[in-house]
Amino acid sequence: MFERSKPQIVFTLTARCRDCYRCLRACPVKAIRMQNGQAYVDEKRCIACGTCIRECPQQAKTFRNDIDVARRLIDEGHFVAASIAPSFAAVFNKWQRSRLPSALRALGIRYVGQTSHGAYQISLQSRKIAEEEAARPHIATACPALINYIEKYQPQLVDYLLPLVSPMAAHARLLKEKMGADIKVIFIGPCVAKKSELNRPEVSGVVDCVLTFKELNAWLIQKGIDLSMCEESNFDEKPIHEAQLYPLPGGLIKTAGLNDDGLNLKLLRVDSIQGVRELLDGIGEGSEHAIIEPLFCSQGCINGPGVDPGKNLFDRRRDIIEYNEETISASVTPEPEDSALFKAAFNKTDTVGSPTSVTEEEIQKILAHTGKQDPEQQLNCGACGYDSCREKAIAVALGMAEPEMCIPYMRRLAERRTDQIFTTTPNGIIMLDAELNILGMNPAFKKFFACSDVILGRHISYLMDPAPFEKLITGVTQNLDITVLHRPYNLLCRELLYMLQEEKQIVGIFINITSQQEHEKKLKEIRSQTVEQANELLEHQIKMAQNIAQFLGESTARGEELVRKLMSLSEGDENTSR
């Protein structure tokens, strides 16, 4: 058997995830684990239905790409056969269908078969079992997402599953029975859950690779194969009338040749997650249904996550029906095969993280943390993705959700923080209506203007000059940044005033700069005194210099006079001695 790795089938592209919870709301089993604002797919819980892939508006959910696996099978020289799901008629236009076999052969596929051959055999076996065991209901097993769901979340219904493989596995067994066990089979269809089916013991080694139609188109582009350039050719297997309707609700019942006009209570067909869940909740011993044909995707396999959504859903349905009619003349009716070739068994898997493992005390503690201990506060709005506040609390206890996912809780938290800022800011804040009546004030404003809530509803002129506010109301300006001295309150404020246009309200923010002004005044006085003292010192120094200069001048003059007298006396003495 070809060795292949088994990474997670459905996963999140975290760079694209925008924390919108849409995937969680859509997931039928809540297999989305919220962690740090990212929505991760919990593989143990996931049933690979692909609902989140279709629903994510950011395309943050995707599935494992197995093109490399298919290419490797061909590159290694294996004889590769393709099993094409009958929903191909809904994916490709009429002219493309006739060229599809040639395109597949150009990829290296050597046998192009149709899964409808397996579907036909499974339909016959389903009818046979239902007729032999008419006392109990029988759930068809063509949809792998349904099998995953029942095994993981409704294990009590496992015994009602028809013990048959899917049409994909049935066709692969027919191909290997016909051409040898060594051939490799690639299934190509609309379903992502088929990839999970490879892990089942009855399918492992029978189907070697599963590709969606999206992957097939990508592969053709990679290889540069244009359908319009391919010649028309036939499949290696002829179509089977009615089995081509298998992708539609009721396709199995129709292929089995059972009389079903939609009103037969013994035969029940249901599609969509909601319909399937509601149906399964009512199944048990004594059920009046003989065959139940459930399909997880709304309108059946033609709406699978592996189909490009370019074509209208009901156009796809029309194309399936028309293709079935167009191929009547070329269709064949195979002989029934040995039932042993299609046997399967299913398991009763324990549900991961059952709600029963969470105690009531834990639930109440989490509800209390988000302010929902009172039942009246449990809005059950579903904004977080869970159907009820209690269900979300259980998810938090199981590590699948975060308390911050509750939007009403986060809103209250934000409002509480806003209120805290409003009440604790040192700046005064006032709100006025369009008539300049006071709507609200914070504690700082009340302190500034020595007022209380008693003045709520009064005109702003009760406290101050309304002129700046009137400029906003009349549209003279959109905002003001002014400095105003309120003498009655010995208060100097920088005032930031602006208009809330939608609410027709005015917000005023008052910043007390009185102490700052006084500080600047004192600083100015100090500067003035310093300059004055500096001038006095300078004048004193100048006078001192002048006095010193005068003294030095007088001293010099006296010195000169004394020297002259001494010289005169000296000259007199010399003359006398002569």
Coordinates of C-alpha atoms in Angstrom, one line a residue, residues 6-543:
K6 CA -2.0 11.9 7.7
P7 CA -2.0 15.6 8.7
Q8 CA -5.2 17.2 9.9
I9 CA -7.9 17.3 7.2
V10 CA -9.7 20.6 8.1
F11 CA -7.6 23.3 9.6
T12 CA -7.3 27.1 10.1
L13 CA -5.1 29.5 8.2
T14 CA -4.4 31.6 11.3
A15 CA -3.2 34.7 9.3
R16 CA -6.7 35.0 7.8
C17 CA -8.7 34.3 11.0
R18 CA -10.5 37.5 12.2
D19 CA -12.1 36.3 15.4
C20 CA -15.7 36.5 14.1
Y21 CA -17.0 33.2 15.5
R22 CA -18.9 32.4 12.3
C23 CA -17.2 29.0 11.9
L24 CA -18.2 28.2 15.5
R25 CA -21.8 29.2 14.9
A26 CA -22.0 27.0 11.8
C27 CA -20.1 24.0 13.1
P28 CA -22.7 21.3 13.9
V29 CA -20.5 19.7 16.6
K30 CA -18.7 22.8 17.9
A31 CA -15.3 21.4 17.0
I32 CA -13.8 24.9 17.0
R33 CA -11.4 25.7 19.8
M34 CA -11.0 29.4 20.5
Q35 CA -7.6 30.3 21.8
N36 CA -6.1 33.8 22.0
G37 CA -8.7 35.0 19.5
Q38 CA -7.9 32.3 16.9
A39 CA -10.4 29.7 15.8
Y40 CA -8.6 26.3 15.7
V41 CA -10.3 23.1 14.4
D42 CA -10.2 20.4 17.1
E43 CA -9.3 17.3 15.1
K44 CA -10.7 14.8 17.7
R45 CA -14.1 16.5 17.6
C46 CA -14.2 17.4 13.9
I47 CA -16.3 15.3 11.6
A48 CA -14.7 16.8 8.5
C49 CA -18.1 17.9 7.1
G50 CA -16.5 21.1 5.7
T51 CA -19.3 23.4 6.9
C52 CA -16.7 25.9 8.3
I53 CA -14.9 25.9 5.0
R54 CA -18.1 27.1 3.2
E55 CA -19.1 29.5 5.9
C56 CA -15.8 31.4 6.7
P57 CA -16.0 34.8 5.0
Q58 CA -12.2 35.3 5.2
Q59 CA -11.5 31.8 3.7
A60 CA -9.5 31.1 6.9
K61 CA -10.7 27.5 6.9
T62 CA -9.4 25.0 4.4
F63 CA -8.7 21.3 3.9
R64 CA -5.6 19.2 3.3
N65 CA -4.4 19.3 -0.3
D66 CA -3.5 15.8 -1.6
I67 CA -2.5 16.6 -5.2
D68 CA 1.1 15.6 -4.3
V69 CA -0.1 12.2 -3.2
A70 CA -1.9 11.7 -6.5
R71 CA 1.1 12.9 -8.5
R72 CA 3.4 10.6 -6.6
L73 CA 1.2 7.5 -7.4
I74 CA 1.5 8.3 -11.1
D75 CA 5.2 9.3 -11.0
E76 CA 6.1 6.0 -9.3
G77 CA 4.7 4.1 -12.3
H78 CA 1.6 2.6 -10.7
F79 CA -1.5 1.8 -12.8
V80 CA -3.8 4.5 -11.5
A81 CA -7.6 4.4 -11.9
A82 CA -9.9 7.2 -11.2
S83 CA -13.3 6.9 -9.6
I84 CA -15.3 10.0 -10.6
A85 CA -18.3 10.9 -8.3
P86 CA -21.6 11.4 -10.2
S87 CA -21.7 15.0 -9.0
F88 CA -19.1 15.8 -11.7
A89 CA -22.1 16.6 -14.0
A90 CA -23.0 19.5 -11.7
V91 CA -19.4 20.8 -11.6
F92 CA -18.5 20.7 -15.3
N93 CA -20.6 22.1 -18.2
K94 CA -21.9 19.9 -20.9
W95 CA -19.0 20.4 -23.3
Q96 CA -16.5 20.0 -20.5
R97 CA -17.9 16.6 -19.4
S98 CA -17.1 15.0 -22.8
R99 CA -13.5 16.2 -22.5
L100 CA -13.0 15.4 -18.9
P101 CA -11.8 11.8 -19.5
S102 CA -9.1 13.0 -21.9
A103 CA -7.9 15.6 -19.4
L104 CA -7.6 12.9 -16.7
R105 CA -5.7 10.7 -19.0
A106 CA -3.4 13.6 -19.8
L107 CA -2.6 13.7 -16.0
G108 CA -1.4 10.1 -16.2
I109 CA -4.6 8.3 -15.1
R110 CA -5.0 5.1 -17.1
Y111 CA -8.5 4.1 -16.3
V112 CA -11.4 6.6 -15.8
G113 CA -14.4 5.0 -14.1
Q114 CA -17.6 6.3 -12.5
T115 CA -18.4 6.0 -8.9
S116 CA -22.1 5.4 -9.8
H117 CA -21.2 1.7 -10.4
G118 CA -20.4 1.4 -6.7
A119 CA -23.5 3.5 -5.8
Y120 CA -25.7 1.1 -7.8
Q121 CA -24.4 -2.0 -5.9
I122 CA -24.8 -0.3 -2.5
S123 CA -28.4 0.7 -3.4
L124 CA -29.2 -2.9 -4.2
Q125 CA -27.6 -4.1 -1.0
S126 CA -29.4 -1.5 1.0
R127 CA -32.8 -2.5 -0.3
K128 CA -32.1 -6.2 0.3
I129 CA -31.1 -5.6 3.9
A130 CA -34.1 -3.3 4.6
E131 CA -36.5 -5.9 3.2
E132 CA -34.9 -8.8 5.2
E133 CA -34.9 -6.8 8.4
A134 CA -38.1 -4.8 8.0
A135 CA -38.7 -4.4 11.8
R136 CA -36.0 -1.8 12.3
P137 CA -34.9 1.4 10.7
H138 CA -31.8 1.4 8.5
I139 CA -29.6 4.5 8.0
A140 CA -27.7 4.7 4.7
T141 CA -23.9 5.1 5.0
A142 CA -23.0 6.9 1.8
C143 CA -22.2 10.2 3.6
P144 CA -18.9 9.9 5.6
A145 CA -19.7 13.1 7.6
L146 CA -22.8 11.4 8.8
I147 CA -20.9 8.3 9.9
N148 CA -18.3 10.4 11.7
Y149 CA -21.2 12.3 13.5
I150 CA -23.0 9.2 14.6
E151 CA -19.9 7.4 15.8
K152 CA -18.7 10.4 17.8
Y153 CA -21.9 12.1 19.0
Q154 CA -24.8 9.6 18.6
P155 CA -23.1 6.2 19.3
Q156 CA -26.5 4.8 20.3
L157 CA -27.5 4.9 16.7
V158 CA -24.5 2.9 15.3
D159 CA -26.5 -0.3 15.3
Y160 CA -29.0 1.3 12.9
L161 CA -26.3 2.0 10.3
L162 CA -26.4 -0.2 7.2
P163 CA -23.3 -2.5 7.4
L164 CA -22.2 -1.3 4.0
V165 CA -19.2 0.7 2.7
S166 CA -19.7 3.9 0.8
P167 CA -20.2 4.0 -3.0
M168 CA -16.6 5.3 -3.2
A169 CA -15.1 2.2 -1.4
A170 CA -17.5 -0.1 -3.2
H171 CA -16.4 1.1 -6.6
A172 CA -12.7 0.9 -5.6
R173 CA -13.2 -2.7 -4.5
L174 CA -14.9 -3.4 -7.8
L175 CA -12.0 -1.9 -9.7
K176 CA -9.4 -3.9 -7.8
E177 CA -11.5 -7.0 -8.2
K178 CA -11.6 -6.4 -11.9
M179 CA -8.0 -5.2 -12.6
G180 CA -6.0 -6.5 -9.7
A181 CA -5.2 -5.5 -6.2
D182 CA -2.0 -3.7 -7.2
I183 CA -3.7 -0.9 -9.0
K184 CA -4.1 2.5 -7.2
V185 CA -7.5 4.2 -7.0
I186 CA -7.9 7.9 -6.8
F187 CA -11.4 9.1 -5.9
I188 CA -12.4 12.5 -7.2
G189 CA -15.6 14.2 -5.8
P190 CA -17.2 17.1 -3.9
C191 CA -16.6 15.8 -0.4
V192 CA -13.9 16.7 2.1
A193 CA -15.1 14.1 4.6
K194 CA -14.1 11.4 2.1
K195 CA -10.5 12.1 3.1
S196 CA -11.3 11.0 6.6
E197 CA -12.8 7.8 5.2
L198 CA -9.3 6.7 4.1
N199 CA -8.6 6.1 7.8
R200 CA -11.3 3.4 8.1
P201 CA -10.0 -0.2 8.1
E202 CA -12.4 -1.2 5.4
V203 CA -11.2 1.6 3.1
S204 CA -7.5 1.8 3.9
G205 CA -5.6 0.2 1.1
V206 CA -8.7 0.1 -1.1
V207 CA -8.8 3.8 -2.0
D208 CA -5.3 5.3 -2.2
C209 CA -6.1 9.0 -2.6
V210 CA -9.0 11.4 -2.3
L211 CA -9.2 14.6 -4.3
T212 CA -12.0 17.2 -4.4
F213 CA -13.1 18.8 -7.6
K214 CA -11.3 22.0 -6.4
E215 CA -8.1 20.0 -6.2
L216 CA -8.7 18.4 -9.6
N217 CA -9.1 21.9 -11.2
A218 CA -5.9 23.1 -9.5
W219 CA -4.0 20.0 -10.7
L220 CA -5.1 20.6 -14.3
I221 CA -3.9 24.2 -14.1
Q222 CA -0.6 23.1 -12.6
K223 CA -0.1 20.7 -15.6
G224 CA -1.3 23.3 -18.1
I225 CA -4.2 21.2 -19.2
D226 CA -7.0 23.2 -20.8
L227 CA -10.3 21.3 -21.2
S228 CA -11.1 23.3 -24.3
M229 CA -8.0 21.9 -25.9
C230 CA -8.8 18.2 -25.0
E231 CA -10.5 15.9 -27.4
E232 CA -13.9 14.4 -26.6
S233 CA -13.7 10.9 -25.3
N234 CA -15.7 8.5 -23.2
F235 CA -15.3 7.2 -19.7
D236 CA -13.9 3.6 -19.4
E237 CA -17.2 2.7 -17.8
K238 CA -20.7 3.3 -19.1
P239 CA -23.1 5.3 -17.0
I240 CA -25.8 3.7 -14.9
H241 CA -29.2 5.2 -15.2
E242 CA -30.7 6.6 -11.9
A243 CA -27.3 6.0 -10.1
Q244 CA -26.3 9.3 -11.7
L245 CA -28.9 10.9 -9.3
Y246 CA -27.0 9.7 -6.2
P247 CA -25.6 13.2 -5.3
L248 CA -29.2 14.5 -4.8
P249 CA -31.4 13.8 -1.7
G250 CA -33.2 10.5 -2.4
G251 CA -30.7 9.3 -5.0
L252 CA -30.0 6.1 -3.1
I253 CA -33.7 5.3 -2.8
K254 CA -34.3 6.1 -6.5
T255 CA -31.4 4.0 -7.6
A256 CA -32.6 1.1 -5.4
G257 CA -35.8 1.1 -7.5
L258 CA -38.0 1.9 -4.5
N259 CA -41.3 3.7 -5.0
D260 CA -40.8 7.1 -3.4
D261 CA -42.9 10.1 -4.3
G262 CA -41.7 12.0 -1.1
L263 CA -44.8 10.9 0.8
N264 CA -43.8 7.3 1.6
L265 CA -43.3 7.2 5.4
K266 CA -41.2 4.1 5.1
L267 CA -38.6 5.9 2.9
L268 CA -37.1 9.1 4.3
R269 CA -34.6 11.4 2.7
V270 CA -33.2 14.3 4.5
D271 CA -30.5 16.8 3.8
S272 CA -28.8 19.7 5.7
I273 CA -27.2 19.5 9.1
Q274 CA -30.3 20.8 10.9
G275 CA -32.6 18.3 9.2
V276 CA -30.3 15.4 9.9
R277 CA -29.9 16.2 13.6
E278 CA -33.6 16.6 14.1
L279 CA -34.2 13.3 12.4
L280 CA -31.6 11.4 14.3
D281 CA -32.9 12.7 17.6
G282 CA -36.2 10.9 17.0
I283 CA -34.8 7.5 15.7
G284 CA -35.1 4.4 17.9
E285 CA -36.7 1.0 18.2
G286 CA -40.2 1.0 16.7
S287 CA -39.4 3.7 14.2
E288 CA -41.7 3.5 11.2
H289 CA -38.9 4.3 8.7
A290 CA -37.4 1.4 6.7
I291 CA -34.6 3.3 4.9
I292 CA -33.3 6.7 6.0
E293 CA -31.1 8.5 3.5
P294 CA -29.4 11.4 5.2
L295 CA -26.9 13.8 3.6
F296 CA -25.1 16.4 5.7
C297 CA -24.9 19.0 2.9
S298 CA -27.9 21.0 2.0
Q299 CA -29.3 19.8 -1.3
G300 CA -26.9 16.9 -1.2
C301 CA -23.4 16.3 -2.5
I302 CA -23.7 19.0 -5.2
N303 CA -23.2 21.5 -2.4
G304 CA -20.1 19.8 -1.0
P305 CA -17.2 22.0 0.3
G306 CA -15.0 20.5 -2.4
V307 CA -17.0 22.2 -5.2
D308 CA -16.2 25.6 -6.5
P309 CA -19.2 27.8 -5.7
G310 CA -19.4 29.5 -9.0
K311 CA -22.6 27.8 -10.3
N312 CA -26.0 28.3 -8.8
L313 CA -27.0 25.4 -6.5
F314 CA -30.2 24.7 -8.4
D315 CA -28.5 24.9 -11.7
R316 CA -26.2 22.1 -10.4
R317 CA -29.3 20.1 -9.5
R318 CA -30.8 20.6 -13.0
D319 CA -27.5 19.6 -14.6
I320 CA -27.5 16.3 -12.6
I321 CA -31.0 15.5 -13.7
E322 CA -30.4 16.4 -17.3
Y323 CA -27.2 14.3 -17.5
N324 CA -29.1 11.3 -16.1
E325 CA -31.7 11.7 -18.9
E326 CA -29.1 12.4 -21.6
T327 CA -27.2 9.1 -20.8
I328 CA -30.2 6.7 -20.8
S329 CA -29.4 5.3 -24.2
A330 CA -25.7 4.7 -23.2
S331 CA -26.4 3.4 -19.7
V332 CA -26.0 -0.2 -18.5
T333 CA -27.5 -2.3 -15.7
P334 CA -24.8 -4.4 -14.0
E335 CA -25.5 -7.7 -12.3
P336 CA -25.6 -7.6 -8.5
E337 CA -22.2 -8.5 -7.0
D338 CA -21.5 -10.6 -3.9
S339 CA -22.7 -8.8 -0.8
A340 CA -19.5 -9.8 1.0
L341 CA -17.6 -7.4 -1.2
F342 CA -19.3 -4.4 0.4
K343 CA -19.4 -5.3 4.1
A344 CA -18.4 -2.7 6.7
A345 CA -18.5 -2.3 10.5
F346 CA -18.8 0.9 12.6
N347 CA -17.6 1.9 16.0
K348 CA -19.2 3.5 19.0
T349 CA -16.6 6.2 19.7
D350 CA -16.7 7.9 23.1
T351 CA -17.5 11.6 22.7
V352 CA -14.5 13.8 23.4
G353 CA -15.1 16.1 26.3
S354 CA -18.7 15.2 27.1
P355 CA -20.7 18.0 28.8
T356 CA -21.5 15.5 31.6
S357 CA -17.8 15.7 32.7
V358 CA -18.3 19.3 33.8
T359 CA -19.8 19.9 37.2
E360 CA -22.7 22.2 38.0
E361 CA -20.4 24.1 40.3
E362 CA -17.9 24.8 37.5
I363 CA -20.7 26.0 35.2
Q364 CA -22.1 28.4 37.8
K365 CA -18.6 29.7 38.5
I366 CA -18.0 30.5 34.9
L367 CA -21.5 32.1 34.5
A368 CA -20.8 34.3 37.6
H369 CA -17.5 35.4 36.1
T370 CA -19.2 36.8 33.1
G371 CA -22.1 38.3 35.1
K372 CA -24.6 35.7 34.1
Q373 CA -25.3 33.9 37.3
D374 CA -28.8 35.4 37.3
P375 CA -30.9 33.6 34.6
E376 CA -32.3 36.9 33.5
Q377 CA -28.7 37.9 32.4
Q378 CA -28.4 34.7 30.3
L379 CA -29.5 36.3 27.0
N380 CA -28.7 33.2 24.9
C381 CA -28.1 35.5 22.0
G382 CA -25.7 33.1 20.2
A383 CA -23.2 35.9 19.3
C384 CA -20.4 33.8 20.7
G385 CA -21.3 30.9 18.5
Y386 CA -23.0 28.8 21.1
D387 CA -26.8 28.3 21.3
S388 CA -27.0 29.2 25.0
C389 CA -24.9 30.9 27.7
R390 CA -24.9 27.6 29.6
E391 CA -23.5 25.7 26.6
K392 CA -20.8 28.3 26.2
A393 CA -19.9 28.0 29.9
I394 CA -19.5 24.3 29.5
A395 CA -17.2 24.9 26.5
V396 CA -15.1 27.3 28.6
A397 CA -14.8 24.5 31.3
L398 CA -13.7 22.1 28.6
G399 CA -11.1 24.5 27.2
M400 CA -13.0 25.0 23.9
A401 CA -14.0 28.6 24.5
E402 CA -12.9 31.8 26.2
P403 CA -14.9 34.0 28.6
E404 CA -14.1 37.0 26.4
M405 CA -16.1 35.6 23.5
C406 CA -19.3 36.9 25.2
I407 CA -20.1 40.1 23.5
P408 CA -22.6 41.5 26.1
Y409 CA -20.0 40.7 28.8
M410 CA -17.2 42.5 26.9
R411 CA -19.6 45.4 26.3
R412 CA -20.4 45.7 29.9
L413 CA -16.7 45.5 30.7
A414 CA -15.9 48.3 28.3
E415 CA -18.7 50.4 29.6
R416 CA -17.4 49.8 33.1
R417 CA -13.9 50.9 32.1
T418 CA -15.3 53.9 30.4
D419 CA -17.3 54.9 33.5
Q420 CA -14.2 54.4 35.5
I421 CA -12.2 56.8 33.3
F422 CA -15.1 59.3 33.4
T423 CA -15.3 59.2 37.2
T424 CA -11.6 59.2 38.0
T425 CA -10.1 61.6 35.5
P426 CA -8.8 64.9 37.1
N427 CA -10.3 66.8 34.3
G428 CA -13.9 68.1 34.5
I429 CA -16.3 66.7 31.9
I430 CA -19.8 68.0 31.2
M431 CA -22.4 67.0 28.6
L432 CA -25.1 69.3 27.2
D433 CA -28.1 68.6 25.0
A434 CA -29.0 70.7 21.9
E435 CA -30.8 73.3 24.1
L436 CA -27.6 73.6 26.2
N437 CA -29.2 71.9 29.2
I438 CA -26.9 69.9 31.4
L439 CA -27.1 66.1 30.9
G440 CA -24.3 64.9 33.0
M441 CA -21.1 65.9 34.9
N442 CA -18.2 64.0 36.4
P443 CA -17.0 64.4 39.9
A444 CA -14.1 66.6 38.9
F445 CA -16.4 69.1 37.1
K446 CA -18.7 69.2 40.2
K447 CA -15.6 70.0 42.4
F448 CA -14.4 72.8 40.0
F449 CA -17.8 74.6 39.9
A450 CA -19.0 73.7 43.4
C451 CA -22.2 72.0 42.1
S452 CA -24.1 68.7 42.4
D453 CA -26.5 66.6 40.4
V454 CA -29.3 69.0 41.6
I455 CA -28.5 71.2 38.6
L456 CA -29.0 68.4 36.0
G457 CA -31.4 69.6 33.4
R458 CA -30.6 73.3 34.0
H459 CA -29.2 75.6 31.3
I460 CA -25.4 75.9 31.2
S461 CA -25.8 79.7 31.8
Y462 CA -26.5 78.7 35.4
L463 CA -22.8 78.0 35.8
M464 CA -21.0 80.0 33.1
D465 CA -21.2 82.1 30.0
P466 CA -23.0 80.0 27.3
A467 CA -21.4 81.9 24.4
P468 CA -18.7 79.2 23.5
F469 CA -21.4 76.5 23.5
E470 CA -23.7 78.5 21.3
K471 CA -21.0 78.7 18.7
L472 CA -21.1 74.9 18.5
I473 CA -24.8 74.6 18.3
T474 CA -25.2 77.2 15.6
G475 CA -22.5 75.5 13.5
V476 CA -20.0 78.4 13.6
T477 CA -17.4 75.9 14.5
Q478 CA -17.1 72.1 15.1
N479 CA -14.8 72.4 18.2
L480 CA -13.1 74.9 20.4
D481 CA -9.9 75.1 22.3
I482 CA -10.0 78.1 24.6
T483 CA -8.7 79.4 27.9
V484 CA -11.4 81.0 30.2
L485 CA -11.1 82.6 33.6
H486 CA -14.2 81.8 35.8
R487 CA -13.9 84.6 38.4
P488 CA -16.7 83.4 40.7
Y489 CA -14.9 80.1 41.2
N490 CA -11.4 81.6 41.1
L491 CA -10.7 79.1 38.3
L492 CA -8.7 79.3 35.1
C493 CA -9.5 76.5 32.7
R494 CA -8.4 75.3 29.3
E495 CA -11.6 74.2 27.7
L496 CA -11.9 71.6 24.9
L497 CA -15.5 71.8 23.5
Y498 CA -16.8 69.7 20.7
M499 CA -20.1 68.5 19.1
L500 CA -21.4 65.0 18.9
Q501 CA -23.3 65.4 15.6
E502 CA -25.4 62.2 15.6
E503 CA -26.4 62.6 19.2
K504 CA -26.8 66.4 18.9
Q505 CA -24.9 66.8 22.2
I506 CA -21.9 68.9 23.3
V507 CA -19.0 67.5 25.3
G508 CA -16.9 69.9 27.4
I509 CA -13.6 68.9 28.9
F510 CA -12.2 71.4 31.5
I511 CA -8.5 71.3 32.4
N512 CA -7.7 73.3 35.6
I513 CA -4.7 75.4 34.9
T514 CA -5.2 77.8 37.8
S515 CA -2.2 76.6 39.7
Q516 CA -0.2 76.5 36.6
Q517 CA -1.1 80.2 35.9
E518 CA -0.2 81.1 39.5
H519 CA 3.1 79.3 39.2
E520 CA 3.9 81.1 36.0
K521 CA 2.9 84.5 37.7
K522 CA 5.3 83.8 40.6
L523 CA 8.0 82.7 38.2
K524 CA 7.5 86.0 36.3
E525 CA 7.7 87.9 39.5
I526 CA 10.9 86.1 40.4
R527 CA 12.3 86.8 37.0
S528 CA 11.4 90.5 37.3
Q529 CA 13.0 90.7 40.8
T530 CA 16.1 89.0 39.6
V531 CA 16.5 91.4 36.7
E532 CA 15.9 94.4 39.0
Q533 CA 18.5 93.1 41.5
A534 CA 20.9 92.4 38.7
N535 CA 20.5 96.0 37.5
E536 CA 21.1 97.4 41.0
L537 CA 24.2 95.3 41.3
L538 CA 25.4 96.5 38.0
E539 CA 24.9 100.1 38.9
H540 CA 26.6 99.5 42.2
Q541 CA 29.6 98.0 40.5
I542 CA 29.7 100.9 38.0
K543 CA 29.7 103.4 40.8

